[in-house]
């Protein structure tokens, strides 16, 4: 106790203070720690009620997904470790093959199927008319030449002969004497000669057509040294 104060006086001073500090607890009768536990229990209760009463979120579904039937689910093959590993290996091989060389499968439309099964129609091949080959030796005993094998100037001269002229040279139509004796022997005046123009020549040139009164025609390219009988088409 402080010096100079009797112990009885100290108890007299401190006792009222102790009684005042403990008076609220005596009057309420509740421990503050118990009140704190009650509030904590109420908070936990409210949290549980909120979680339970909150509406569950609707699951997100794909509108385009097809429902899996119960029968399909029942018949599905269970996935094992071995089958899963085999599927992964097969999928990797298929992916490598598709990346290396993509295979394009043509669509089999009805039109293509019809074209594939249709019997091909063979186009008729044009038959070429055989060209008559003139005999190597004619009735006159001379070599022959086909009309279409003659030079263009000789064919033009024959056309003028068949049309009766006019002829480009005044000597055309004169009598051929057959002095060489290479043509079949005929009376004088039976043969007539006609000029076949030679391109680049300054004169009548050496080519002639000899026409007989019977319609036979002979061609010479060397001024009567040789003759070939013309075979008309």
Tab-separated table of C-alpha atoms in Angstrom:
chain	number	residue	atom	x	y	z
A	1	UNK	CA	0.000	0.000	0.000
A	2	UNK	CA	1.170	3.583	-0.473
A	3	UNK	CA	3.017	4.994	2.385
A	4	UNK	CA	0.960	6.841	4.879
A	5	UNK	CA	-2.329	5.172	3.972
A	6	UNK	CA	-3.759	2.459	6.120
A	7	UNK	CA	-4.691	-0.838	4.426
A	8	UNK	CA	-8.263	-0.418	5.417
A	9	UNK	CA	-8.395	2.887	3.592
A	10	UNK	CA	-7.004	1.326	0.393
A	11	UNK	CA	-9.623	-1.392	0.391
A	12	UNK	CA	-12.215	1.266	0.924
A	13	UNK	CA	-11.055	3.141	-2.183
A	14	UNK	CA	-10.457	0.147	-4.536
A	15	UNK	CA	-13.524	-1.884	-3.651
A	16	UNK	CA	-16.078	0.478	-5.199
A	17	UNK	CA	-14.030	0.584	-8.462
A	18	UNK	CA	-13.947	-3.210	-8.694
A	19	UNK	CA	-17.617	-3.491	-8.128
A	20	UNK	CA	-18.351	-0.874	-10.847
A	21	UNK	CA	-16.178	-2.607	-13.480
A	22	UNK	CA	-17.832	-5.951	-12.995
A	23	UNK	CA	-21.333	-4.585	-12.740
A	24	UNK	CA	-22.164	-4.745	-16.550
A	25	UNK	CA	-21.183	-8.377	-16.759
A	26	UNK	CA	-23.292	-9.160	-13.737
A	27	UNK	CA	-26.271	-7.323	-15.090
A	28	UNK	CA	-26.087	-8.801	-18.747
A	29	UNK	CA	-25.041	-12.287	-17.805
A	30	UNK	CA	-23.448	-12.880	-21.321
A	31	UNK	CA	-19.814	-13.565	-21.975
A	32	UNK	CA	-18.441	-11.478	-24.936
A	33	UNK	CA	-16.622	-14.526	-26.291
A	34	UNK	CA	-19.882	-16.482	-26.335
A	35	UNK	CA	-21.556	-13.643	-28.210
A	36	UNK	CA	-18.770	-13.705	-30.800
A	37	UNK	CA	-19.228	-17.471	-31.310
A	38	UNK	CA	-22.989	-17.012	-31.771
A	39	UNK	CA	-22.437	-14.360	-34.460
A	40	UNK	CA	-19.944	-16.606	-36.245
A	41	UNK	CA	-22.377	-19.539	-36.188
A	42	UNK	CA	-25.154	-17.351	-37.629
A	43	UNK	CA	-22.866	-16.207	-40.459
A	44	UNK	CA	-22.008	-19.796	-41.389
A	45	UNK	CA	-25.719	-20.716	-41.301
A	46	UNK	CA	-26.661	-17.841	-43.603
A	47	UNK	CA	-23.903	-18.846	-46.050
A	48	UNK	CA	-25.158	-22.455	-46.177
A	49	UNK	CA	-28.765	-21.296	-46.730
A	50	UNK	CA	-27.636	-18.984	-49.580
A	51	UNK	CA	-25.658	-21.690	-51.339
A	52	UNK	CA	-28.487	-24.232	-51.077
A	53	UNK	CA	-31.245	-21.854	-52.133
A	54	UNK	CA	-29.316	-20.382	-55.139
A	55	UNK	CA	-30.773	-21.666	-58.508
A	56	UNK	CA	-28.468	-24.023	-60.400
A	57	UNK	CA	-27.059	-22.660	-63.703
A	58	UNK	CA	-28.549	-24.265	-66.827
A	59	UNK	CA	-26.004	-26.442	-68.649
A	60	UNK	CA	-24.777	-25.031	-71.979
A	61	UNK	CA	-25.767	-27.364	-74.768
A	62	UNK	CA	-25.062	-27.257	-78.494
A	63	UNK	CA	-28.287	-26.816	-80.472
A	64	UNK	CA	-26.825	-28.645	-83.448
A	65	UNK	CA	-25.549	-31.622	-81.465
A	66	UNK	CA	-27.466	-34.816	-81.980
A	67	UNK	CA	-28.701	-36.561	-78.828
A	68	UNK	CA	-26.960	-39.774	-78.030
A	69	UNK	CA	-29.460	-42.560	-77.928
A	70	UNK	CA	-29.562	-44.966	-75.022
A	71	UNK	CA	-29.140	-47.866	-77.393
A	72	UNK	CA	-25.950	-46.389	-78.853
A	73	UNK	CA	-24.556	-45.749	-75.373
A	74	UNK	CA	-25.408	-49.296	-74.337
A	75	UNK	CA	-23.708	-50.837	-77.387
A	76	UNK	CA	-20.614	-48.607	-77.229
A	77	UNK	CA	-17.360	-50.477	-76.821
A	78	UNK	CA	-15.668	-49.665	-73.529
A	79	UNK	CA	-12.360	-47.879	-73.878
A	80	UNK	CA	-9.414	-49.700	-72.399
A	81	UNK	CA	-5.793	-48.659	-72.091
A	82	UNK	CA	-4.775	-50.918	-75.000
A	83	UNK	CA	-7.574	-49.726	-77.298
A	84	UNK	CA	-6.866	-46.093	-76.413
A	85	UNK	CA	-3.172	-46.497	-77.268
A	86	UNK	CA	-4.023	-48.292	-80.538
A	87	UNK	CA	-6.459	-45.513	-81.466
A	88	UNK	CA	-3.843	-42.828	-80.835
A	89	UNK	CA	-1.299	-44.668	-83.030
A	90	UNK	CA	-3.856	-45.194	-85.835
A	91	UNK	CA	-4.920	-41.541	-85.690
A	92	UNK	CA	-1.300	-40.347	-85.914
A	93	UNK	CA	-0.644	-42.632	-88.922
A	94	UNK	CA	-3.782	-41.386	-90.684
A	95	UNK	CA	-2.777	-37.780	-90.019
A	96	UNK	CA	0.716	-38.371	-91.464
A	97	UNK	CA	-0.726	-40.058	-94.548
A	98	UNK	CA	-3.229	-37.239	-95.111
A	99	UNK	CA	-0.473	-34.623	-94.741
A	100	UNK	CA	1.989	-36.428	-97.023
A	101	UNK	CA	-0.302	-37.169	-99.965
A	102	UNK	CA	-3.955	-36.108	-99.708
A	103	UNK	CA	-6.152	-38.497	-101.587
A	104	UNK	CA	-8.920	-36.922	-103.627
A	105	UNK	CA	-11.918	-39.122	-104.218
A	106	UNK	CA	-14.115	-37.885	-107.082
A	107	UNK	CA	-17.771	-37.681	-106.299
A	108	UNK	CA	-19.823	-40.295	-108.077
A	109	UNK	CA	-22.751	-38.229	-109.274
A	110	UNK	CA	-25.539	-39.913	-111.279
A	111	UNK	CA	-24.325	-38.209	-114.438
A	112	UNK	CA	-20.794	-39.525	-113.970
A	113	UNK	CA	-22.027	-43.001	-113.145
A	114	UNK	CA	-24.122	-42.978	-116.291
A	115	UNK	CA	-21.144	-41.752	-118.331
A	116	UNK	CA	-18.929	-44.461	-116.825
A	117	UNK	CA	-21.387	-47.262	-117.542
A	118	UNK	CA	-22.509	-46.012	-120.949
A	119	UNK	CA	-21.339	-47.988	-123.949
A	120	UNK	CA	-18.925	-45.880	-125.998
A	121	UNK	CA	-20.228	-45.031	-129.431
A	122	UNK	CA	-17.699	-45.487	-132.158
A	123	UNK	CA	-17.687	-42.826	-134.773
A	124	UNK	CA	-17.849	-44.228	-138.278
A	125	UNK	CA	-14.541	-43.818	-140.001
A	126	UNK	CA	-14.685	-42.303	-143.414
A	127	UNK	CA	-13.733	-44.813	-146.041
A	128	UNK	CA	-11.260	-43.406	-148.454
A	129	UNK	CA	-12.152	-44.021	-152.015
A	130	UNK	CA	-9.301	-45.876	-153.648
A	131	UNK	CA	-7.592	-43.917	-156.360
A	132	UNK	CA	-7.366	-45.729	-159.607
A	133	UNK	CA	-3.757	-46.390	-160.456
A	134	UNK	CA	-3.103	-46.000	-164.160
A	135	UNK	CA	-1.458	-48.945	-165.842
A	136	UNK	CA	2.295	-48.763	-166.222
A	137	UNK	CA	1.984	-49.183	-170.004
A	138	UNK	CA	-1.046	-47.937	-171.950
A	139	UNK	CA	-2.656	-49.397	-175.057
A	140	UNK	CA	-0.276	-47.270	-177.072
A	141	UNK	CA	2.653	-49.052	-175.451
A	142	UNK	CA	3.890	-45.836	-173.806
A	143	UNK	CA	4.261	-45.093	-170.064
A	144	UNK	CA	1.289	-43.368	-168.451
A	145	UNK	CA	0.803	-40.391	-166.134
A	146	UNK	CA	-2.346	-39.540	-164.172
A	147	UNK	CA	-4.051	-36.252	-164.961
A	148	UNK	CA	-3.683	-34.971	-161.365
A	149	UNK	CA	0.074	-35.724	-161.464
A	150	UNK	CA	0.639	-33.360	-164.391
A	151	UNK	CA	2.030	-29.848	-163.798
A	152	UNK	CA	-0.600	-27.178	-163.310
A	153	UNK	CA	0.311	-25.604	-166.662
A	154	UNK	CA	-0.262	-28.935	-168.474
A	155	UNK	CA	-3.683	-29.338	-166.847
A	156	UNK	CA	-4.579	-25.792	-167.935
A	157	UNK	CA	-3.549	-26.625	-171.522
A	158	UNK	CA	-5.772	-29.760	-171.499
A	159	UNK	CA	-8.671	-27.636	-170.196
A	160	UNK	CA	-8.234	-25.231	-173.124
A	161	UNK	CA	-8.076	-28.164	-175.565
A	162	UNK	CA	-11.345	-29.576	-174.247
A	163	UNK	CA	-12.938	-26.098	-174.301
A	164	UNK	CA	-11.739	-25.384	-177.866
A	165	UNK	CA	-9.504	-22.425	-176.922
A	166	UNK	CA	-8.549	-19.678	-176.980
A	167	UNK	CA	-4.863	-20.575	-176.897
A	168	UNK	CA	-2.004	-18.258	-175.874
A	169	UNK	CA	0.317	-19.101	-178.816
A	170	UNK	CA	-0.356	-18.954	-182.535
A	171	UNK	CA	1.434	-22.310	-183.030
A	172	UNK	CA	-1.089	-24.096	-180.795
A	173	UNK	CA	-3.243	-26.514	-182.758
A	174	UNK	CA	-0.798	-27.093	-185.620
A	175	UNK	CA	-0.276	-30.604	-186.957
A	176	UNK	CA	2.260	-32.765	-185.168
A	177	UNK	CA	4.212	-34.746	-187.748
A	178	UNK	CA	5.327	-37.595	-185.430
A	179	UNK	CA	8.668	-37.676	-187.201
A	180	UNK	CA	10.286	-39.403	-184.188
A	181	UNK	CA	7.836	-42.273	-184.576
A	182	UNK	CA	7.312	-42.546	-180.795
A	183	UNK	CA	3.524	-42.251	-180.987
A	184	UNK	CA	1.318	-44.888	-182.606
A	185	UNK	CA	1.374	-44.546	-186.393
A	186	UNK	CA	-1.589	-42.544	-187.715
A	187	UNK	CA	-2.412	-40.709	-190.937
A	188	UNK	CA	-0.965	-37.242	-191.418
A	189	UNK	CA	-2.975	-34.591	-189.554
A	190	UNK	CA	-4.219	-37.031	-186.876
A	191	UNK	CA	-2.136	-35.395	-184.109
A	192	UNK	CA	-2.078	-31.737	-183.009
A	193	UNK	CA	0.367	-30.101	-180.632
A	194	UNK	CA	-0.198	-27.463	-177.913
A	195	UNK	CA	2.252	-25.443	-175.815
A	196	UNK	CA	2.578	-26.020	-172.071
A	197	UNK	CA	3.997	-22.860	-170.532
A	198	UNK	CA	7.266	-23.159	-168.628
A	199	UNK	CA	7.600	-20.608	-165.797
A	200	UNK	CA	10.766	-18.489	-166.169
A	201	UNK	CA	11.316	-19.465	-169.816
A	202	UNK	CA	11.756	-16.678	-172.382
A	203	UNK	CA	10.258	-18.808	-175.197
A	204	UNK	CA	7.672	-21.580	-175.533
A	205	UNK	CA	9.882	-23.989	-173.629
A	206	UNK	CA	10.152	-27.766	-174.185
A	207	UNK	CA	6.819	-28.986	-172.757
A	208	UNK	CA	3.941	-29.978	-175.061
A	209	UNK	CA	0.584	-31.769	-175.104
A	210	UNK	CA	-0.109	-33.867	-178.192
A	211	UNK	CA	-3.786	-34.548	-178.838
A	212	UNK	CA	-5.097	-37.268	-181.180
A	213	UNK	CA	-8.398	-37.136	-183.044
A	214	UNK	CA	-9.627	-40.109	-180.998
A	215	UNK	CA	-9.318	-38.103	-177.733
A	216	UNK	CA	-6.012	-39.555	-176.592
A	217	UNK	CA	-3.513	-37.137	-175.022
A	218	UNK	CA	0.260	-37.395	-174.673
A	219	UNK	CA	2.608	-35.281	-172.568
A	220	UNK	CA	6.255	-34.548	-173.355
A	221	UNK	CA	8.555	-32.534	-171.092
A	222	UNK	CA	11.671	-32.769	-173.265
A	223	UNK	CA	10.460	-31.516	-176.673
A	224	UNK	CA	9.391	-34.867	-178.239
A	225	UNK	CA	12.300	-36.976	-176.936
A	226	UNK	CA	9.868	-39.013	-174.781
A	227	UNK	CA	6.100	-39.249	-174.285
A	228	UNK	CA	3.707	-40.423	-171.599
A	229	UNK	CA	0.047	-41.086	-172.228
A	230	UNK	CA	-2.270	-39.003	-170.001
A	231	UNK	CA	-4.875	-40.977	-168.053
A	232	UNK	CA	-7.931	-38.715	-167.572
A	233	UNK	CA	-10.064	-39.056	-164.429
